[in-house]
Short mmCIF file of C-alpha atoms in Angstrom, two decimals:
data_model
loop_
_atom_site.label_atom_id
_atom_site.label_comp_id
_atom_site.label_asym_id
_atom_site.label_seq_id
_atom_site.Cartn_x
_atom_site.Cartn_y
_atom_site.Cartn_z
CA UNK A 1 -25.24 11.77 -42.57
CA UNK A 2 -21.63 11.50 -43.08
CA UNK A 3 -21.00 14.53 -41.50
CA UNK A 4 -23.00 13.75 -38.74
CA UNK A 5 -20.78 9.85 -38.77
CA UNK A 6 -17.78 11.73 -38.08
CA UNK A 7 -18.82 13.67 -35.26
CA UNK A 8 -20.68 11.13 -33.47
CA UNK A 9 -17.08 8.50 -34.25
CA UNK A 10 -15.36 11.70 -33.62
CA UNK A 11 -16.55 12.99 -29.97
CA UNK A 12 -16.98 9.17 -28.89
CA UNK A 13 -13.02 8.76 -29.86
CA UNK A 14 -12.02 11.97 -27.80
CA UNK A 15 -14.67 11.18 -24.96
CA UNK A 16 -13.30 7.62 -24.23
CA UNK A 17 -10.18 8.24 -24.62
CA UNK A 18 -10.42 11.00 -21.88
CA UNK A 19 -11.90 8.26 -20.35
CA UNK A 20 -9.29 5.78 -19.99
CA UNK A 21 -7.64 7.90 -17.25
CA UNK A 22 -10.46 8.61 -14.87
CA UNK A 23 -11.47 4.61 -14.76
CA UNK A 24 -9.83 3.05 -11.73
CA UNK A 25 -10.78 -0.01 -13.16
CA UNK A 26 -7.54 -2.17 -15.15
CA UNK A 27 -9.96 -3.76 -17.68
CA UNK A 28 -12.44 -0.46 -18.01
CA UNK A 29 -9.40 1.47 -19.48
CA UNK A 30 -8.24 -0.61 -21.66
CA UNK A 31 -11.82 -1.15 -23.11
CA UNK A 32 -12.41 2.31 -22.95
CA UNK A 33 -8.98 2.22 -25.25
CA UNK A 34 -10.80 0.40 -27.00
CA UNK A 35 -14.05 1.59 -27.66
CA UNK A 36 -11.52 4.84 -28.69
CA UNK A 37 -8.97 3.03 -31.38
CA UNK A 38 -12.20 1.66 -33.35
CA UNK A 39 -13.80 4.54 -33.54
CA UNK A 40 -10.73 6.00 -34.84
CA UNK A 41 -10.88 2.98 -37.27
CA UNK A 42 -14.75 3.79 -38.20
CA UNK A 43 -13.29 7.84 -38.96
CA UNK A 44 -10.37 5.98 -41.46
CA UNK A 45 -12.99 4.21 -43.15
CA UNK A 46 -15.30 7.69 -44.04
CA UNK A 47 -12.33 8.82 -45.28
CA UNK A 48 -12.85 6.51 -48.24
CA UNK A 49 -9.73 4.20 -46.64
CA UNK A 50 -12.10 0.75 -46.18
CA UNK A 51 -9.27 -1.72 -46.03
CA UNK A 52 -6.86 0.09 -43.27
CA UNK A 53 -10.34 0.82 -41.24
CA UNK A 54 -10.65 -2.50 -41.10
CA UNK A 55 -7.55 -3.43 -40.29
CA UNK A 56 -7.35 -1.12 -37.72
CA UNK A 57 -10.22 -2.79 -36.11
CA UNK A 58 -9.07 -5.73 -36.80
CA UNK A 59 -5.85 -5.92 -35.15
CA UNK A 60 -7.12 -3.22 -31.83
CA UNK A 61 -9.09 -5.73 -30.86
CA UNK A 62 -6.53 -8.24 -30.96
CA UNK A 63 -3.83 -6.09 -29.30
CA UNK A 64 -5.97 -4.35 -26.58
CA UNK A 65 -7.57 -8.15 -25.34
CA UNK A 66 -4.24 -9.26 -25.23
CA UNK A 67 -3.01 -6.58 -23.63
CA UNK A 68 -5.35 -6.62 -20.97
CA UNK A 69 -4.70 -9.99 -20.27
CA UNK A 70 -1.10 -8.74 -19.77
CA UNK A 71 -1.40 -5.40 -18.12
CA UNK A 72 -3.78 -6.93 -15.47
CA UNK A 73 -1.55 -10.42 -15.10
CA UNK A 74 1.27 -8.56 -14.36
CA UNK A 75 0.47 -4.81 -12.27
CA UNK A 76 2.05 -4.73 -8.76
CA UNK A 77 -1.65 -4.71 -7.19
CA UNK A 78 -2.91 -8.78 -6.72
CA UNK A 79 -4.01 -9.06 -9.99
CA UNK A 80 -4.43 -5.41 -11.14
CA UNK A 81 -7.78 -6.02 -9.22
CA UNK A 82 -7.37 -3.27 -7.34
CA UNK A 83 -8.44 0.28 -8.32
CA UNK A 84 -5.86 1.75 -9.74
CA UNK A 85 -4.85 5.45 -11.46
CA UNK A 86 -3.65 5.73 -15.39
CA UNK A 87 -2.17 9.04 -14.18
CA UNK A 88 1.79 9.06 -13.81
CA UNK A 89 3.65 11.86 -13.36
CA UNK A 90 0.89 14.59 -14.03
CA UNK A 91 2.64 18.00 -13.84
CA UNK A 92 4.82 16.66 -16.37
CA UNK A 93 2.16 15.12 -18.30
CA UNK A 94 0.18 17.50 -18.57
CA UNK A 95 3.08 19.89 -19.47
CA UNK A 96 4.27 17.42 -23.00
CA UNK A 97 0.66 16.87 -23.55
CA UNK A 98 -0.46 20.93 -23.88
CA UNK A 99 3.02 21.23 -25.80
CA UNK A 100 1.86 18.50 -28.28
CA UNK A 101 -1.27 19.28 -28.95
CA UNK A 102 -0.33 23.02 -29.65
CA UNK A 103 2.06 21.56 -31.39
CA UNK A 104 0.12 19.64 -33.24
CA UNK A 105 -3.07 21.78 -33.34
CA UNK A 106 -0.18 24.87 -35.01
CA UNK A 107 0.85 22.30 -37.68
CA UNK A 108 -3.00 22.11 -38.72
CA UNK A 109 -3.72 25.20 -38.91
CA UNK A 110 -0.73 27.00 -40.58
CA UNK A 111 0.24 24.22 -43.04
CA UNK A 112 0.18 25.40 -46.26
CA UNK A 113 -2.62 22.03 -47.88
CA UNK A 114 -2.82 21.92 -51.64
CA UNK A 115 -6.16 21.74 -53.37
CA UNK A 116 -7.70 18.19 -54.33
CA UNK A 117 -6.73 17.66 -57.40
CA UNK A 118 -8.46 15.08 -59.86
CA UNK A 119 -10.77 12.64 -58.03
CA UNK A 120 -9.70 10.41 -55.38
CA UNK A 121 -9.33 6.81 -57.09
CA UNK A 122 -11.30 3.99 -57.78
CA UNK A 123 -9.16 1.75 -55.61
CA UNK A 124 -7.82 3.47 -52.93
CA UNK A 125 -6.35 0.47 -50.82
CA UNK A 126 -4.69 -0.52 -53.73
CA UNK A 127 -3.69 3.09 -54.24
CA UNK A 128 -2.19 3.51 -50.77
CA UNK A 129 -0.43 0.17 -51.24
CA UNK A 130 1.73 0.85 -54.58
CA UNK A 131 2.50 4.27 -53.28
CA UNK A 132 3.53 2.64 -50.05
CA UNK A 133 5.15 -0.34 -50.93
CA UNK A 134 5.25 0.34 -55.02
CA UNK A 135 7.53 -2.17 -56.50
CA UNK A 136 9.18 -2.84 -53.19
CA UNK A 137 6.77 -5.93 -52.44
CA UNK A 138 8.87 -8.64 -52.81
CA UNK A 139 11.75 -6.54 -50.61
CA UNK A 140 8.46 -6.83 -47.31
CA UNK A 141 7.28 -9.67 -47.46
CA UNK A 142 10.81 -11.30 -47.47
CA UNK A 143 11.18 -9.11 -44.33
CA UNK A 144 8.19 -9.74 -42.99
CA UNK A 145 8.87 -13.36 -42.88
CA UNK A 146 12.83 -12.28 -41.78
CA UNK A 147 11.17 -10.63 -38.87
CA UNK A 148 9.25 -13.86 -38.12
CA UNK A 149 11.87 -16.19 -38.15
CA UNK A 150 13.65 -13.52 -35.83
CA UNK A 151 11.00 -13.29 -33.30
CA UNK A 152 10.74 -17.34 -33.35
CA UNK A 153 14.86 -18.19 -33.30
CA UNK A 154 14.63 -15.32 -29.91
CA UNK A 155 11.85 -17.60 -28.10
CA UNK A 156 14.07 -20.48 -28.81
CA UNK A 157 17.00 -19.15 -27.40
CA UNK A 158 15.26 -17.48 -24.40
CA UNK A 159 13.63 -20.28 -23.25
CA UNK A 160 15.79 -22.60 -20.56
CA UNK A 161 14.94 -25.87 -21.86
CA UNK A 162 17.26 -26.51 -25.11
CA UNK A 163 16.98 -29.79 -27.22
CA UNK A 164 19.55 -31.27 -25.10
CA UNK A 165 17.75 -31.00 -22.08
CA UNK A 166 14.86 -32.90 -23.95
CA UNK A 167 16.87 -35.81 -26.26
CA UNK A 168 20.01 -36.08 -24.24
CA UNK A 169 23.36 -35.02 -24.65
CA UNK A 170 23.63 -36.92 -27.97
CA UNK A 171 20.19 -36.00 -29.11
CA UNK A 172 19.40 -40.12 -29.37
CA UNK A 173 16.89 -40.16 -26.41
CA UNK A 174 13.36 -41.73 -28.00
CA UNK A 175 11.09 -39.79 -26.39
CA UNK A 176 11.07 -35.84 -25.57
CA UNK A 177 11.82 -35.43 -21.86
CA UNK A 178 9.84 -32.50 -20.96
CA UNK A 179 8.50 -31.76 -17.30
CA UNK A 180 4.13 -31.19 -19.53
CA UNK A 181 3.61 -34.12 -21.29
CA UNK A 182 0.97 -34.36 -24.21
CA UNK A 183 0.76 -32.62 -27.21
CA UNK A 184 2.63 -33.74 -30.63
CA UNK A 185 3.73 -37.49 -30.75
CA UNK A 186 3.46 -37.75 -26.58
CA UNK B 1 -20.48 -10.45 -59.08
CA UNK B 2 -23.01 -9.86 -56.08
CA UNK B 3 -26.39 -8.28 -56.80
CA UNK B 4 -27.88 -5.42 -55.14
CA UNK B 5 -29.76 -6.53 -52.08
CA UNK B 6 -32.77 -4.91 -50.71
CA UNK B 7 -32.83 -2.61 -47.07
CA UNK B 8 -35.52 -5.41 -45.77
CA UNK B 9 -32.85 -8.20 -46.45
CA UNK B 10 -31.05 -5.77 -43.50
CA UNK B 11 -33.52 -7.83 -41.05
CA UNK B 12 -34.00 -10.78 -42.70
CA UNK B 13 -30.58 -11.20 -41.60
CA UNK B 14 -30.60 -11.07 -37.67
CA UNK B 15 -33.91 -12.95 -37.91
CA UNK B 16 -32.82 -15.94 -40.59
CA UNK B 17 -29.49 -16.52 -38.23
CA UNK B 18 -31.87 -16.65 -34.97
CA UNK B 19 -34.46 -19.40 -36.89
CA UNK B 20 -31.15 -21.10 -37.93
CA UNK B 21 -29.31 -20.94 -34.42
CA UNK B 22 -32.31 -22.46 -33.02
CA UNK B 23 -32.65 -25.55 -35.28
CA UNK B 24 -28.93 -26.36 -34.64
CA UNK B 25 -29.38 -25.88 -31.02
CA UNK B 26 -32.63 -27.88 -31.44
CA UNK B 27 -30.69 -30.92 -33.04
CA UNK B 28 -28.26 -30.71 -31.41
CA UNK B 29 -30.51 -31.05 -27.85
CA UNK B 30 -31.63 -34.24 -30.04
CA UNK B 31 -28.72 -35.50 -30.13
CA UNK B 32 -27.72 -34.93 -26.60
CA UNK B 33 -31.00 -36.67 -25.47
CA UNK B 34 -30.51 -39.58 -27.30
CA UNK B 35 -27.00 -40.13 -26.12
CA UNK B 36 -28.48 -39.58 -22.89
CA UNK B 37 -31.98 -41.56 -22.76
CA UNK B 38 -32.24 -44.05 -26.32
CA UNK B 39 -33.30 -43.07 -29.00
CA UNK B 40 -37.15 -41.55 -28.29
CA UNK B 41 -40.08 -43.33 -28.91
CA UNK B 42 -42.43 -41.34 -30.53
CA UNK B 43 -42.19 -37.65 -33.05
CA UNK B 44 -43.90 -36.01 -30.33
CA UNK B 45 -41.24 -36.96 -27.74
CA UNK B 46 -38.99 -35.91 -30.36
CA UNK B 47 -40.26 -32.57 -30.50
CA UNK B 48 -40.56 -31.99 -27.13
CA UNK B 49 -36.59 -33.51 -26.79
CA UNK B 50 -35.96 -30.47 -29.80
CA UNK B 51 -37.66 -27.53 -28.10
CA UNK B 52 -35.13 -27.94 -25.25
CA UNK B 53 -32.68 -25.09 -25.92
CA UNK B 54 -35.91 -22.39 -26.78
CA UNK B 55 -37.31 -23.20 -23.72
CA UNK B 56 -34.34 -23.37 -21.64
CA UNK B 57 -33.97 -19.36 -22.45
CA UNK B 58 -37.65 -18.82 -22.38
CA UNK B 59 -37.14 -19.98 -18.60
CA UNK B 60 -34.08 -17.68 -18.49
CA UNK B 61 -35.70 -15.11 -19.28
CA UNK B 62 -38.20 -15.23 -16.44
CA UNK B 63 -35.91 -16.26 -14.00
CA UNK B 64 -35.29 -13.83 -10.98
CA UNK B 65 -31.40 -12.92 -11.95
CA UNK B 66 -28.39 -13.26 -9.88
CA UNK B 67 -25.88 -10.73 -9.66
CA UNK B 68 -22.35 -11.50 -8.16
CA UNK B 69 -20.68 -8.68 -5.57
CA UNK B 70 -19.35 -6.17 -6.88
CA UNK B 71 -19.06 -7.91 -10.25
CA UNK B 72 -18.70 -4.84 -12.56
CA UNK B 73 -22.35 -4.86 -14.93
CA UNK B 74 -21.59 -2.75 -17.67
CA UNK B 75 -18.70 -4.35 -18.87
CA UNK B 76 -20.19 -7.83 -18.52
CA UNK B 77 -23.65 -6.23 -20.45
CA UNK B 78 -21.27 -4.76 -22.83
CA UNK B 79 -19.60 -8.49 -23.30
CA UNK B 80 -22.79 -10.43 -23.18
CA UNK B 81 -24.40 -8.06 -25.50
CA UNK B 82 -21.29 -7.58 -27.92
CA UNK B 83 -21.54 -11.68 -28.56
CA UNK B 84 -24.53 -12.09 -30.96
CA UNK B 85 -23.90 -8.46 -32.03
CA UNK B 86 -20.86 -9.26 -33.51
CA UNK B 87 -21.86 -12.65 -35.10
CA UNK B 88 -24.11 -10.75 -37.15
CA UNK B 89 -22.10 -7.87 -38.08
CA UNK B 90 -19.58 -10.67 -39.38
CA UNK B 91 -22.98 -11.80 -41.21
CA UNK B 92 -23.64 -8.95 -43.51
CA UNK B 93 -20.82 -10.22 -46.10
CA UNK B 94 -22.13 -14.25 -46.19
CA UNK B 95 -23.68 -14.56 -49.51
CA UNK B 96 -26.94 -16.65 -50.03
CA UNK B 97 -26.86 -17.74 -52.98
CA UNK B 98 -24.80 -14.08 -55.07
CA UNK B 99 -26.57 -11.83 -52.86
CA UNK B 100 -24.69 -11.05 -49.08
CA UNK B 101 -26.27 -7.48 -47.20
CA UNK B 102 -22.87 -6.53 -48.07
CA UNK B 103 -20.31 -7.39 -50.51
CA UNK B 104 -17.68 -5.37 -48.96
CA UNK B 105 -14.49 -4.76 -50.97
CA UNK B 106 -12.84 -6.41 -47.38
CA UNK B 107 -14.89 -8.44 -46.97
CA UNK B 108 -13.46 -11.20 -45.56
CA UNK B 109 -11.22 -8.84 -43.54
CA UNK B 110 -13.86 -7.57 -42.30
CA UNK B 111 -15.60 -10.58 -41.22
CA UNK B 112 -12.01 -11.69 -39.15
CA UNK B 113 -12.35 -8.21 -37.64
CA UNK B 114 -15.39 -9.08 -35.64
CA UNK B 115 -14.55 -12.22 -35.21
CA UNK B 116 -12.06 -10.70 -33.17
CA UNK B 117 -14.60 -8.66 -31.47
CA UNK B 118 -16.17 -11.95 -29.80
CA UNK B 119 -13.06 -13.13 -28.77
CA UNK B 120 -13.47 -9.36 -26.57
CA UNK B 121 -16.57 -9.81 -25.58
CA UNK B 122 -16.02 -13.38 -24.29
CA UNK B 123 -13.05 -12.20 -21.53
CA UNK B 124 -15.72 -8.42 -20.52
CA UNK B 125 -18.30 -11.49 -19.84
CA UNK B 126 -15.65 -13.49 -18.07
CA UNK B 127 -13.76 -10.97 -16.52
CA UNK B 128 -17.44 -8.66 -15.45
CA UNK B 129 -18.73 -10.65 -12.60
CA UNK B 130 -15.82 -10.76 -10.24
CA UNK B 131 -16.07 -14.29 -10.12
CA UNK B 132 -12.80 -16.96 -9.98
CA UNK B 133 -14.43 -19.33 -12.34
CA UNK B 134 -16.31 -16.83 -14.83
CA UNK B 135 -12.65 -15.38 -14.62
CA UNK B 136 -10.43 -18.15 -15.80
CA UNK B 137 -12.56 -19.04 -18.85
CA UNK B 138 -12.37 -15.39 -19.91
CA UNK B 139 -8.42 -15.98 -20.03
CA UNK B 140 -8.41 -19.23 -21.23
CA UNK B 141 -10.12 -18.63 -24.26
CA UNK B 142 -8.38 -15.28 -24.73
CA UNK B 143 -5.03 -17.36 -24.28
CA UNK B 144 -5.92 -20.22 -26.86
CA UNK B 145 -7.19 -17.75 -29.20
CA UNK B 146 -4.07 -16.82 -30.47
CA UNK B 147 -3.60 -20.00 -30.86
CA UNK B 148 -6.62 -20.67 -32.89
CA UNK B 149 -6.82 -16.94 -34.58
CA UNK B 150 -2.98 -17.74 -36.28
CA UNK B 151 -3.86 -21.19 -38.37
CA UNK B 152 -7.64 -19.29 -39.35
CA UNK B 153 -6.37 -16.21 -40.42
CA UNK B 154 -3.93 -17.62 -42.77
CA UNK B 155 -6.62 -20.05 -43.91
CA UNK B 156 -8.73 -17.44 -44.79
CA UNK B 157 -6.32 -15.71 -46.99
CA UNK B 158 -5.46 -18.60 -48.28
CA UNK B 159 -9.25 -18.92 -49.74
CA UNK B 160 -8.55 -14.98 -50.74
CA UNK B 161 -4.88 -15.66 -52.44
CA UNK B 162 -6.95 -18.28 -54.71
CA UNK B 163 -9.78 -14.93 -56.03
CA UNK B 164 -7.27 -13.06 -55.78
CA UNK B 165 -9.34 -10.92 -53.83
CA UNK B 166 -10.73 -10.05 -50.67
CA UNK B 167 -14.25 -9.48 -52.00
CA UNK B 168 -16.36 -12.32 -50.86
CA UNK B 169 -18.60 -12.16 -53.86
CA UNK B 170 -15.42 -12.79 -55.60
CA UNK B 171 -13.62 -15.45 -54.09
CA UNK B 172 -17.11 -17.26 -55.03
CA UNK B 173 -17.01 -16.47 -58.64
CA UNK B 174 -13.88 -17.89 -58.64
CA UNK B 175 -15.02 -21.08 -57.52
CA UNK B 176 -17.51 -21.90 -60.74
CA UNK B 177 -15.08 -24.37 -62.07
CA UNK B 178 -13.13 -26.24 -58.49
CA UNK B 179 -13.97 -25.63 -55.43
CA UNK B 180 -11.36 -24.74 -53.08
CA UNK B 181 -11.49 -26.73 -50.40
CA UNK B 182 -10.32 -29.85 -53.30
CA UNK B 183 -7.44 -27.93 -54.09
CA UNK B 184 -6.65 -26.64 -50.44
CA UNK B 185 -7.89 -29.55 -48.72
CA UNK B 186 -5.19 -27.91 -46.11
CA UNK B 187 -6.88 -24.92 -45.58
CA UNK B 188 -10.35 -25.88 -45.41
CA UNK B 189 -9.59 -28.07 -42.67
CA UNK B 190 -7.55 -25.76 -40.73
CA UNK B 191 -10.70 -23.20 -41.36
CA UNK B 192 -13.38 -26.00 -39.74
CA UNK B 193 -11.33 -26.70 -36.69
CA UNK B 194 -10.83 -22.96 -35.70
CA UNK B 195 -13.78 -22.66 -36.73
CA UNK B 196 -15.26 -24.36 -33.57
CA UNK B 197 -12.32 -23.37 -32.10
CA UNK B 198 -13.03 -19.38 -31.90
CA UNK B 199 -17.74 -20.19 -31.61
CA UNK B 200 -15.44 -22.08 -28.60
CA UNK B 201 -17.33 -25.34 -29.79
CA UNK B 202 -17.30 -29.25 -30.10
CA UNK B 203 -13.79 -30.70 -28.90
CA UNK B 204 -12.79 -26.95 -27.90
CA UNK B 205 -15.50 -26.17 -25.38
CA UNK B 206 -12.87 -25.63 -21.84
CA UNK B 207 -13.53 -21.97 -22.19
CA UNK B 208 -17.19 -22.36 -21.53
CA UNK B 209 -16.37 -26.10 -20.04
CA UNK B 210 -17.98 -28.48 -17.28
CA UNK B 211 -14.65 -28.02 -15.34
CA UNK B 212 -15.49 -24.46 -14.72
CA UNK B 213 -19.04 -24.70 -13.78
CA UNK B 214 -19.75 -23.54 -17.50
CA UNK B 215 -16.54 -20.86 -17.02
CA UNK B 216 -17.14 -17.91 -18.78
CA UNK B 217 -20.19 -17.81 -18.97
CA UNK B 218 -20.79 -19.56 -14.60
CA UNK B 219 -22.17 -16.22 -13.11
CA UNK B 220 -24.49 -14.78 -16.03
CA UNK B 221 -27.54 -15.22 -15.69
CA UNK B 222 -31.16 -13.86 -16.87
CA UNK B 223 -30.72 -11.80 -20.51
CA UNK B 224 -27.27 -12.44 -20.03
CA UNK B 225 -27.31 -15.94 -20.36
CA UNK B 226 -29.50 -16.10 -22.72
CA UNK B 227 -27.34 -13.29 -24.90
CA UNK B 228 -24.31 -15.13 -24.35
CA UNK B 229 -25.32 -18.40 -24.92
CA UNK B 230 -26.97 -17.51 -27.39
CA UNK B 231 -24.76 -15.66 -29.37
CA UNK B 232 -22.56 -18.67 -29.01
CA UNK B 233 -24.47 -20.34 -31.14
CA UNK B 234 -24.60 -17.67 -33.51
CA UNK B 235 -20.75 -17.79 -33.81
CA UNK B 236 -20.87 -21.66 -34.29
CA UNK B 237 -23.71 -20.60 -37.45
CA UNK B 238 -21.88 -17.85 -38.81
CA UNK B 239 -18.43 -19.39 -38.77
CA UNK B 240 -19.80 -22.77 -40.05
CA UNK B 241 -21.93 -20.77 -43.36
CA UNK B 242 -18.76 -18.90 -44.18
CA UNK B 243 -16.99 -22.32 -45.43
CA UNK B 244 -19.12 -22.57 -47.94
CA UNK B 245 -18.58 -19.37 -49.57
CA UNK B 246 -15.03 -19.48 -48.40
CA UNK B 247 -14.51 -22.87 -49.48
CA UNK B 248 -17.14 -24.21 -50.28
CA UNK B 249 -18.09 -22.62 -54.15
CA UNK B 250 -20.46 -20.58 -52.41
CA UNK B 251 -24.18 -21.22 -54.63
CA UNK B 252 -22.42 -23.22 -57.41
CA UNK B 253 -23.77 -26.42 -58.36
CA UNK B 254 -25.93 -28.16 -61.12
CA UNK B 255 -29.77 -27.95 -61.69
CA UNK B 256 -30.63 -25.61 -58.38
CA UNK B 257 -30.41 -22.06 -57.48
CA UNK B 258 -28.03 -20.19 -56.03
CA UNK B 259 -29.88 -20.05 -52.56
CA UNK B 260 -30.49 -23.78 -52.50
CA UNK B 261 -26.82 -24.94 -52.88
CA UNK B 262 -25.58 -22.25 -49.80
CA UNK B 263 -28.22 -23.57 -47.86
CA UNK B 264 -28.02 -27.19 -48.72
CA UNK B 265 -24.07 -26.62 -48.23
CA UNK B 266 -24.36 -24.69 -44.96
CA UNK B 267 -26.76 -27.25 -43.15
CA UNK B 268 -24.01 -30.61 -44.61
CA UNK B 269 -20.84 -28.08 -42.74
CA UNK B 270 -23.31 -27.60 -39.55
CA UNK B 271 -24.49 -31.27 -38.97
CA UNK B 272 -21.17 -32.20 -39.38
CA UNK B 273 -20.01 -29.89 -36.43
CA UNK B 274 -22.99 -31.12 -34.41
CA UNK B 275 -21.86 -34.45 -35.35
CA UNK B 276 -18.39 -33.89 -34.68
CA UNK B 277 -18.83 -32.57 -31.04
CA UNK B 278 -20.56 -36.00 -30.09
CA UNK B 279 -17.28 -37.84 -31.22
CA UNK B 280 -14.54 -36.15 -29.83
CA UNK B 281 -13.92 -35.81 -26.21
CA UNK B 282 -12.99 -32.17 -25.22
CA UNK B 283 -9.58 -31.74 -26.00
CA UNK B 284 -6.82 -30.91 -23.38
CA UNK B 285 -5.49 -27.50 -24.62
CA UNK B 286 -2.18 -28.11 -23.61
CA UNK B 287 -2.13 -30.78 -26.24
CA UNK B 288 -3.67 -28.62 -29.00
CA UNK B 289 -1.79 -25.75 -28.64
CA UNK B 290 1.62 -27.88 -29.37
CA UNK B 291 -0.96 -28.58 -32.20
CA UNK B 292 -1.89 -25.46 -33.65
CA UNK B 293 1.95 -23.98 -33.27
CA UNK B 294 4.09 -27.14 -34.42
CA UNK B 295 1.69 -28.76 -37.07
CA UNK B 296 -1.18 -26.37 -38.23
CA UNK B 297 0.13 -22.99 -38.27
CA UNK B 298 3.40 -24.08 -40.21
CA UNK B 299 1.11 -26.36 -42.45
CA UNK B 300 -1.39 -23.62 -43.62
CA UNK B 301 2.03 -20.75 -43.94
CA UNK B 302 2.70 -24.25 -47.17
CA UNK B 303 -0.96 -24.83 -48.17
CA UNK B 304 -0.77 -20.62 -48.90
CA UNK B 305 2.90 -21.22 -50.31
CA UNK B 306 1.60 -23.21 -52.97
CA UNK B 307 -1.89 -21.43 -53.86
CA UNK B 308 0.41 -18.61 -54.44
CA UNK B 309 2.79 -20.35 -56.47
CA UNK B 310 -0.18 -21.46 -58.43
CA UNK B 311 -1.78 -18.28 -58.52
CA UNK B 312 1.85 -16.67 -60.11
CA UNK B 313 2.05 -19.63 -63.00
CA UNK B 314 -1.85 -18.68 -63.65
#
């Protein structure tokens, strides 16, 4: 059963991954890539890492959906609606991909894989988290908040209109002067 | 702790969901007709009004389907079919009483992942027909979805944090004494709001709103339309039912058996959501988006912080 699921997911992942380069529509290419990534999520679940697998499904779905919007929005042709191709620099890309594939395949075949010792842990997610983070969880959480604050600060710095535009030179205006009305308190 | 579930539950689950969705849609239709034509005179008339969604669905099934020019048929099909499938898959972790079809150790993340799939489905259904209105509907949902998703995720995470587990069964167990809705009111409120928004329902129905001639569903006809709009009802039912194990104590309650409590609480939440749609007009999204980013997201983070401190001190 597990072997069958593995092969179905693996084949589907590779085929839909390849179809990304065959489709001439932005939307189809995006969702073909999503299919491929969802299959990879399924394969990770199959490895017994349920949490990681489901998180892959969650993150990739949101990510690809947003990417579809941005890709279609920023394509050179009107809204990405014209037929297009994902292939650029065909020869160079083929050489790079071929070499990379050979390297990875050689790595798989030549690496001295260790034999399994003991049994898989009862809660692989917990063990994975411990071996990745160990006692540094608090550091990571703090770092996460710092990153989030950085994103917010960057957006604030990048916006053209600042608080002086909104609330006047002495920041005393009772109502902010915004181009778009509505929202909190207006 | 959740008990083992027999195999036939897999087949009962979608049937049960569809029955609940049809009943809820019927209730909504009765209220809508009541608002339009006054209260119904007889029981018979009420029954006729309640059966309207069912008759509509049958009408669409026998109607000649229409197809737009240069539409992307496979993508439309995938999008419309994915919506009910995602809703049903999300419901797999929903416990009825203390039993769910599968009490995954990461049930809460699973639920959220399936909701995200529904997101993608709406965009696909909007994009597929090659029509401006449906395209805008799909885009709107995705752009607004980001603002819904963040507080939504934080609210769900808060419940998981309170139970110190991602397993839905353990979240229910942790509420044996005190419902999470009582000591995480902000998270509960945000969950209810964003549950409506995820099913683009009530004041958040702009992606499928009248100003876009039905938005993402504008060009759908026949089976596609039934699947898409039915899937939306399923999504609403599933999102509303999930608030019961997350915040309302699941099957915990005196006298009655667990499943009865679950059903009772789910009915209350659903009736509330149906009622609120009749009370509040469709929100202008620029207003609501500012509210989510400026108020709800920080509020959800604060709520999570409070819960984390309580849990750490326990």
